PDB file of C-alpha atoms in Angstrom:
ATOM      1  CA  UNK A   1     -61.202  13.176  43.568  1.00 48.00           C
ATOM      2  CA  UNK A   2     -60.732  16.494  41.332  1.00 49.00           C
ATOM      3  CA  UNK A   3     -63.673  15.075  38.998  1.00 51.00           C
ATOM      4  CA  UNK A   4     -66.049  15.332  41.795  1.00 48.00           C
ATOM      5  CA  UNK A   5     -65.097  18.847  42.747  1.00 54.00           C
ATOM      6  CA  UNK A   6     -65.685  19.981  38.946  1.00 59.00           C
ATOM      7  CA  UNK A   7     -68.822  18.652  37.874  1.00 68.00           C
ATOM      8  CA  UNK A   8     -71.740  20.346  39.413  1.00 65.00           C
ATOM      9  CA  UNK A   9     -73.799  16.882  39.364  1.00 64.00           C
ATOM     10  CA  UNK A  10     -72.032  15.706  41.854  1.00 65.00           C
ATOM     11  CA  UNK A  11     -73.662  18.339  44.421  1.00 64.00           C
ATOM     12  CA  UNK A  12     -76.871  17.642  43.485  1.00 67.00           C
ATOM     13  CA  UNK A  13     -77.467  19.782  40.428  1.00 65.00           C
ATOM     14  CA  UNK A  14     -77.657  19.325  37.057  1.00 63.00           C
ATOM     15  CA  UNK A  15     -77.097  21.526  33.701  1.00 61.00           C
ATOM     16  CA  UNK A  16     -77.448  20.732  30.293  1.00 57.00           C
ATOM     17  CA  UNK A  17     -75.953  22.298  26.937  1.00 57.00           C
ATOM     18  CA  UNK A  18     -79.671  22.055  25.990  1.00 53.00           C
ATOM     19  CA  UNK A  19     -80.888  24.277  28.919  1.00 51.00           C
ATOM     20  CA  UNK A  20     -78.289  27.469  29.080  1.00 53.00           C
ATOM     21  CA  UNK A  21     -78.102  29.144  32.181  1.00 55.00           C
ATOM     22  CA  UNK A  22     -80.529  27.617  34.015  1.00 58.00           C
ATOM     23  CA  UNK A  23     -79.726  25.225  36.889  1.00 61.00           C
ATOM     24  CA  UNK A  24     -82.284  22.563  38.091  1.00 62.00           C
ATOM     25  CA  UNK A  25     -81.801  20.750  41.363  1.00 65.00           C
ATOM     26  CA  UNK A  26     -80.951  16.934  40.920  1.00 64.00           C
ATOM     27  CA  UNK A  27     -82.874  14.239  42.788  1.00 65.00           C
ATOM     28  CA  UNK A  28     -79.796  12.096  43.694  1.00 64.00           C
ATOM     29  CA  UNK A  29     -78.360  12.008  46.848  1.00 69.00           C
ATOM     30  CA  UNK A  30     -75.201  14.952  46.443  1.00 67.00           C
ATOM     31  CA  UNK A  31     -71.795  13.311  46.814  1.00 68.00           C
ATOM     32  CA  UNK A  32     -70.611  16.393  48.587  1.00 66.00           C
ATOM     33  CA  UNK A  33     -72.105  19.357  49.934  1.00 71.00           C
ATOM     34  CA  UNK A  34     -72.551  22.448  47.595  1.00 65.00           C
ATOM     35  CA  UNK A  35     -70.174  24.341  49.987  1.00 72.00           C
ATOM     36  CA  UNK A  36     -67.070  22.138  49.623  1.00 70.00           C
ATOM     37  CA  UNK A  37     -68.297  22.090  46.007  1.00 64.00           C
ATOM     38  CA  UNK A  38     -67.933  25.742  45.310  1.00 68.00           C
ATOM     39  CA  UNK A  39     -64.850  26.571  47.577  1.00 69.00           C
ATOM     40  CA  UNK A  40     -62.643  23.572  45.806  1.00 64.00           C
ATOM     41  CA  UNK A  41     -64.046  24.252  42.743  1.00 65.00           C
ATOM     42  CA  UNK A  42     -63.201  28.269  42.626  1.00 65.00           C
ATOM     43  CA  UNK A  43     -59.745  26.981  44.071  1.00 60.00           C
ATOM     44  CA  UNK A  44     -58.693  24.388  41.142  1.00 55.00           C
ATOM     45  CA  UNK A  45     -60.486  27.095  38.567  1.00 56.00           C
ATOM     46  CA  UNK A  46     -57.909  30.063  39.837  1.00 54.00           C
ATOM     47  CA  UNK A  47     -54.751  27.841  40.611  1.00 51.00           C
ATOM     48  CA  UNK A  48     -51.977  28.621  38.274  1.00 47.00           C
ATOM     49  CA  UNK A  49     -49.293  26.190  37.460  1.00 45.00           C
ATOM     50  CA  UNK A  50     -45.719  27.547  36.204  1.00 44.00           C
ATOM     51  CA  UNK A  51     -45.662  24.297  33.786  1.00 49.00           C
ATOM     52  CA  UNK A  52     -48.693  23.306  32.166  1.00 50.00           C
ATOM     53  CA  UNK A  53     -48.564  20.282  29.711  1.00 49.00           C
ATOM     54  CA  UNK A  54     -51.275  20.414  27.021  1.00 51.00           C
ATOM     55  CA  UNK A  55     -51.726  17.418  24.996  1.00 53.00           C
ATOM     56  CA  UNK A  56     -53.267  19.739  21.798  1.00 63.00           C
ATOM     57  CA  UNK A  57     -51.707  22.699  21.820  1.00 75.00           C
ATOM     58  CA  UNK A  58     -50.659  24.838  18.220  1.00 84.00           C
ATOM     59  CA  UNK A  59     -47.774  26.210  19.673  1.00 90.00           C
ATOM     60  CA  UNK A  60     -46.235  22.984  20.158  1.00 91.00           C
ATOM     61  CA  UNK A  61     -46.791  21.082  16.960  1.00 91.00           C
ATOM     62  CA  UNK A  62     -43.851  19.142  16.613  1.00 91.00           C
ATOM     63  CA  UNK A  63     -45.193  16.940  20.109  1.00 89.00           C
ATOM     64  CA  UNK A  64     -44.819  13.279  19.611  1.00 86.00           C
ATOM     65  CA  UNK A  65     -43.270  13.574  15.834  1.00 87.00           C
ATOM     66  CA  UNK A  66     -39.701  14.800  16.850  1.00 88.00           C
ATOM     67  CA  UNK A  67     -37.901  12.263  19.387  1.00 89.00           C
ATOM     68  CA  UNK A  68     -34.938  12.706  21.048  1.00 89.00           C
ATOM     69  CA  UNK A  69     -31.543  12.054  19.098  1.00 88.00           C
ATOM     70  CA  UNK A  70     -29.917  10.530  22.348  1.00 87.00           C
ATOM     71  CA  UNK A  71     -33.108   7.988  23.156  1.00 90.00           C
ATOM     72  CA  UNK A  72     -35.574   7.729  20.046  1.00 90.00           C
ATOM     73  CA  UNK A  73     -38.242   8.966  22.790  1.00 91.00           C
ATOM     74  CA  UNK A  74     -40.981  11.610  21.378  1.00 90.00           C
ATOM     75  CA  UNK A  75     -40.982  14.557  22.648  1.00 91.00           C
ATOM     76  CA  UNK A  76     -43.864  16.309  25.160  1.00 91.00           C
ATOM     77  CA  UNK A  77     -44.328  20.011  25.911  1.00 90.00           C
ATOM     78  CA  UNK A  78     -44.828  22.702  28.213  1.00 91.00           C
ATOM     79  CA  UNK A  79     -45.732  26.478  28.553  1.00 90.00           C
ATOM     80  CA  UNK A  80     -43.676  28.235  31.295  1.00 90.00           C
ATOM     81  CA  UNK A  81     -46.357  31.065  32.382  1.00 87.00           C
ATOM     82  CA  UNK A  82     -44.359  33.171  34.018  1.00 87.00           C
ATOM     83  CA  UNK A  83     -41.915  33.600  30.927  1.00 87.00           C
ATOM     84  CA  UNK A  84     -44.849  32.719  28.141  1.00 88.00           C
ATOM     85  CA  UNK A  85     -42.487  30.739  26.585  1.00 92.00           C
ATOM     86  CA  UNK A  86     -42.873  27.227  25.549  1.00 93.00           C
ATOM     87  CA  UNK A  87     -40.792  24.124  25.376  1.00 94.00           C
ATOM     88  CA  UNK A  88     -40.169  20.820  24.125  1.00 93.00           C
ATOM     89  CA  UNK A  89     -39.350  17.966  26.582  1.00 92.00           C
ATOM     90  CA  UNK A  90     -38.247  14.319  26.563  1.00 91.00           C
ATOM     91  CA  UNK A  91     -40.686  12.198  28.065  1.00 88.00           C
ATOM     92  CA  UNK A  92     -38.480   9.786  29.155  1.00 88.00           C
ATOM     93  CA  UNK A  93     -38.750   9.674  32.828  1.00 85.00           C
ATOM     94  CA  UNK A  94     -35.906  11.714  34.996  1.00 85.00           C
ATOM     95  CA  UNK A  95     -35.077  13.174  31.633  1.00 88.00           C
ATOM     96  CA  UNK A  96     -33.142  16.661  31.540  1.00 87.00           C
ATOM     97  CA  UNK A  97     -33.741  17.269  27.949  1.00 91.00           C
ATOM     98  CA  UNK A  98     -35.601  20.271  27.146  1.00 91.00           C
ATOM     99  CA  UNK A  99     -35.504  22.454  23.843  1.00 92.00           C
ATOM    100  CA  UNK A 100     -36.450  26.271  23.100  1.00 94.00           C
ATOM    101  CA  UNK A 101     -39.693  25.596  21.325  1.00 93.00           C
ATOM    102  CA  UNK A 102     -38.982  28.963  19.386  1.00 94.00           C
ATOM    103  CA  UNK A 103     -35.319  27.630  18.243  1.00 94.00           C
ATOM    104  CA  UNK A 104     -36.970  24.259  17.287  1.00 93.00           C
ATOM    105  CA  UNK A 105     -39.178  25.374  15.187  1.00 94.00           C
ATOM    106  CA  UNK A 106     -36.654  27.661  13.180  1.00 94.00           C
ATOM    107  CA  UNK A 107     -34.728  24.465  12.993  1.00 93.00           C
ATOM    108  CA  UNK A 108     -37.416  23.174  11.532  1.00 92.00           C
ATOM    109  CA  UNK A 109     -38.343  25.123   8.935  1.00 91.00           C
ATOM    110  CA  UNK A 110     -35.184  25.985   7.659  1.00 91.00           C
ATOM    111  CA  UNK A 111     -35.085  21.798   6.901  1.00 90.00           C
ATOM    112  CA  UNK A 112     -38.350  22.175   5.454  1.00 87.00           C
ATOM    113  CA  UNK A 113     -36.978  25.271   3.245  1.00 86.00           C
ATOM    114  CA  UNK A 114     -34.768  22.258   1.438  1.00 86.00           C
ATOM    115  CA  UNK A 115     -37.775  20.504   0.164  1.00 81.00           C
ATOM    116  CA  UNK A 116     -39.027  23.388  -1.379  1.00 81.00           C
ATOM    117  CA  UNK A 117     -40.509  23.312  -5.289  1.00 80.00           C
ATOM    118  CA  UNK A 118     -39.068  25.832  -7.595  1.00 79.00           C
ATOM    119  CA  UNK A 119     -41.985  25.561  -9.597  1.00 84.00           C
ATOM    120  CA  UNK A 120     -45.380  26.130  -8.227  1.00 84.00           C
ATOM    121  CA  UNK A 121     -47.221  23.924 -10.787  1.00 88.00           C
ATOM    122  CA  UNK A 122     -45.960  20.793  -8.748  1.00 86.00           C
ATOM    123  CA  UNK A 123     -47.990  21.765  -5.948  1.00 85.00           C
ATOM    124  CA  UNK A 124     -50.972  20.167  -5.969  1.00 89.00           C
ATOM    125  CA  UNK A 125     -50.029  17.184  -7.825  1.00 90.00           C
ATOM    126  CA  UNK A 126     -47.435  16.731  -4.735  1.00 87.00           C
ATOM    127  CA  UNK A 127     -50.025  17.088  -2.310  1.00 87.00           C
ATOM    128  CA  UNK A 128     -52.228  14.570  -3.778  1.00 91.00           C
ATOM    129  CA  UNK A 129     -49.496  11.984  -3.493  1.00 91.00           C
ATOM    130  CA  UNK A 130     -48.295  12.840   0.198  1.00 88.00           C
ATOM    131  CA  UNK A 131     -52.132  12.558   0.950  1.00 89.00           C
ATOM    132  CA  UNK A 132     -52.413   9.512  -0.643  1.00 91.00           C
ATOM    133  CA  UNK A 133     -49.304   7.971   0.744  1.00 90.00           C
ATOM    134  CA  UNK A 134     -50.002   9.077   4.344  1.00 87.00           C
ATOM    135  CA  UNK A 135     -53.373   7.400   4.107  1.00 87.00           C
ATOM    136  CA  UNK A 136     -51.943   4.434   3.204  1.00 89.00           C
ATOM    137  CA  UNK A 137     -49.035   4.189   5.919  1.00 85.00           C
ATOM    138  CA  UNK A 138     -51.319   5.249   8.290  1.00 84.00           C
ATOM    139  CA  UNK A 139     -54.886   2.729   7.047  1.00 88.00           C
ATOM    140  CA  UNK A 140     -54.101   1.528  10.339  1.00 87.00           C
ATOM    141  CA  UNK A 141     -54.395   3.760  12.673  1.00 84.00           C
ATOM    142  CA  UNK A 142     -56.979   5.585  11.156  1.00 86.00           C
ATOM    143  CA  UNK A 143     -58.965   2.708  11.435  1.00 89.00           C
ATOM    144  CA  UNK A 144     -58.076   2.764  15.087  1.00 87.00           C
ATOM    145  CA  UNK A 145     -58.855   5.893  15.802  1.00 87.00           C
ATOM    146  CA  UNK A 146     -62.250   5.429  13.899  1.00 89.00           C
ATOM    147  CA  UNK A 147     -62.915   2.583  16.374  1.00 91.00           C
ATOM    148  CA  UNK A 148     -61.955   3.975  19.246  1.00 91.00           C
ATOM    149  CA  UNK A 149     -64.016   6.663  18.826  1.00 91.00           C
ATOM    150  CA  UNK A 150     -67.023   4.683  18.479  1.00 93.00           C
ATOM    151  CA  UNK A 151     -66.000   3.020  21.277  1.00 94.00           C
ATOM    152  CA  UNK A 152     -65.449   6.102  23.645  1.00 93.00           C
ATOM    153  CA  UNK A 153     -69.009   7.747  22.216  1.00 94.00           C
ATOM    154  CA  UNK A 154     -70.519   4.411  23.328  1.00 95.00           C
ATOM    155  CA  UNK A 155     -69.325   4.278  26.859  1.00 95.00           C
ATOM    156  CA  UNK A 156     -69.907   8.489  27.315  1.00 94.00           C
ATOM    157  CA  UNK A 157     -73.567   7.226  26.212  1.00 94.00           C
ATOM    158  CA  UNK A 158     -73.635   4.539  29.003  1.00 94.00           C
ATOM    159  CA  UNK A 159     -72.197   7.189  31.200  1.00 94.00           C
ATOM    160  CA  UNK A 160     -75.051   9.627  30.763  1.00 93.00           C
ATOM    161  CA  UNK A 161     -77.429   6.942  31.102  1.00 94.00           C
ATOM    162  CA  UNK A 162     -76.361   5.807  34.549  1.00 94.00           C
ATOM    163  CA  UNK A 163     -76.551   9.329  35.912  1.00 93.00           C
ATOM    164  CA  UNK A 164     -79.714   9.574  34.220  1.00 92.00           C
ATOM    165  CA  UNK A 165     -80.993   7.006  35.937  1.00 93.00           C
ATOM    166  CA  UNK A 166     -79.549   7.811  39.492  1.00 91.00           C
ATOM    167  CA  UNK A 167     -80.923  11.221  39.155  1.00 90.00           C
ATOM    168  CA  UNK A 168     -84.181   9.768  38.556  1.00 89.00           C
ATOM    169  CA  UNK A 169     -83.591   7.025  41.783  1.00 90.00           C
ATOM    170  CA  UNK A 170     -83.363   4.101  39.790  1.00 92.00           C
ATOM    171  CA  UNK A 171     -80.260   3.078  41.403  1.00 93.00           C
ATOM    172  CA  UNK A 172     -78.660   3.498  44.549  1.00 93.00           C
ATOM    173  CA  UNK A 173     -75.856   5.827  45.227  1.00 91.00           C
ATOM    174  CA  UNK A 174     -72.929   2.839  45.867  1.00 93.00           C
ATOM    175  CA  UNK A 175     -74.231   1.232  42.459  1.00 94.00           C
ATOM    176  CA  UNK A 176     -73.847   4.782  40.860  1.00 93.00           C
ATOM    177  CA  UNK A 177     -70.136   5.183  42.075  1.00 93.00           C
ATOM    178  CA  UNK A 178     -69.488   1.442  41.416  1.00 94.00           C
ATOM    179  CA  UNK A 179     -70.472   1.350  37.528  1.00 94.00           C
ATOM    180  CA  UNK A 180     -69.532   5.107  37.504  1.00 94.00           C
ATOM    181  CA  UNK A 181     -65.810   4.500  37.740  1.00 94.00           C
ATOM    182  CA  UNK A 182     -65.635   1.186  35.950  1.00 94.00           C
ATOM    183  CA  UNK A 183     -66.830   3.034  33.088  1.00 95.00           C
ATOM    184  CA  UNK A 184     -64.504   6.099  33.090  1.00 92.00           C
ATOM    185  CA  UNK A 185     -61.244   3.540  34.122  1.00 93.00           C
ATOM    186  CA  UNK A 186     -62.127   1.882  30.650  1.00 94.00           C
ATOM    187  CA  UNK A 187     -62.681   5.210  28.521  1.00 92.00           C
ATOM    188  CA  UNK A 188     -59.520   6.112  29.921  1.00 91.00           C
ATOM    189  CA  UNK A 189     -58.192   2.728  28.952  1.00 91.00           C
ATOM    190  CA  UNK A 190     -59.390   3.103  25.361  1.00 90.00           C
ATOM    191  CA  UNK A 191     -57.338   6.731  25.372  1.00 87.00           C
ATOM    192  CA  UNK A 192     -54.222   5.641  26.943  1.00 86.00           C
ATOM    193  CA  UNK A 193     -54.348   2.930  24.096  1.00 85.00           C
ATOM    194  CA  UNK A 194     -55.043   4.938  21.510  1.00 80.00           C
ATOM    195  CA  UNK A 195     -52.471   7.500  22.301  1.00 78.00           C
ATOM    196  CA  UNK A 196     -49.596   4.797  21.936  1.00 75.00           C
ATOM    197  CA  UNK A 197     -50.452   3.147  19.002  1.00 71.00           C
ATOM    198  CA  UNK A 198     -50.717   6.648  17.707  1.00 66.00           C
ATOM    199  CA  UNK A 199     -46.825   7.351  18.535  1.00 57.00           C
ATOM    200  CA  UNK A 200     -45.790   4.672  17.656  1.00 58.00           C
TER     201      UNK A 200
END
């Protein structure tokens, strides 16, 4: 229900990346009222939650490629707010396991320090062969993700046409909402998908 409340289309107006800061009023019938709209909205904008998980996030970067010694499960992460510090979690489910992300990542490096070249003319040659090698273990999934991609701009494409064409009154409202969420259940399909094949 959250989508509704954040995207102003869904009260009956529309802005576009291609028309900054102007606001035109939409056609289509508004799937709830401007008021609601703008009270929910400011609320979910201002809430603060003491964990927030961030799939992309720099100051976790060891997410999904360090797994727990006691499971083999990757980890996840979190930022407490009120502390500004962040951790690293086991995603198994009821899992107790969290670790200092500032401890991990000093754990880290100091294994990293071991693979360190004494001589700095190895460098590059090095990096050409990890690049190389990583491309090839991972032809795969790159290829995945290539797809999926293509796949995902397709159905945004789709997605933008059908409110195109409700805006405009060329469907009705239930056929909006009907092909509206089929469409966003399979993009979030194709990213649920994508995401495991990418951990694993």
């Amino acid at each position: 229900m959250s989508k509704y409340l954040r995207n102003p289309f869904y009260c009956g107006i529309i802005v576009s990346p291609l028309l900054p800061d102007e606001i035109i009023e939409g056609k289509q019938e508004p799937l709830v009222s401007r008021e609601v709209f703008l009270k929910i909205n400011n609320l979910l904008q201002s809430r603060k939650d003491v964990r927030k998980y961030n799939s992309e996030d720099e100051n976790l970067p060891l997410k999904t490629f360090v797994r727990s010694l006691s499971c083999d499960t990757p980890y996840t992460g979190y930022i407490v707010r009120l502390k500004d510090l962040y951790y690293y979690k086991n995603r198994r489910k009821g899992s107790k396991e969290n670790r200092s992300a500032k401890k991990m990542h000093q754990t880290f490096l100091e294994f990293l320090r071991s693979f360190q070249l004494s001589d700095s003319k190895y460098i590059e040659p090095l990096k050409e062969i990890i690049e190389e090698k990583f491309i090839e273990l991972n032809a795969e999934k790159i290829e995945d993700a290539k797809n999926a991609k293509n796949q995902l701009n397709a159905i945004q494409r789709k997605i933008d046409r059908l409110e195109e064409r409700f805006v405009f009154e060329e469907i009705s409202k239930p056929q909006f909402q009907k092909f509206n969420e089929k469409l966003k259940v399979e993009k979030k399909r194709i990213r649920e998908t994508l995401f495991k094949k990418q951990i694993q």
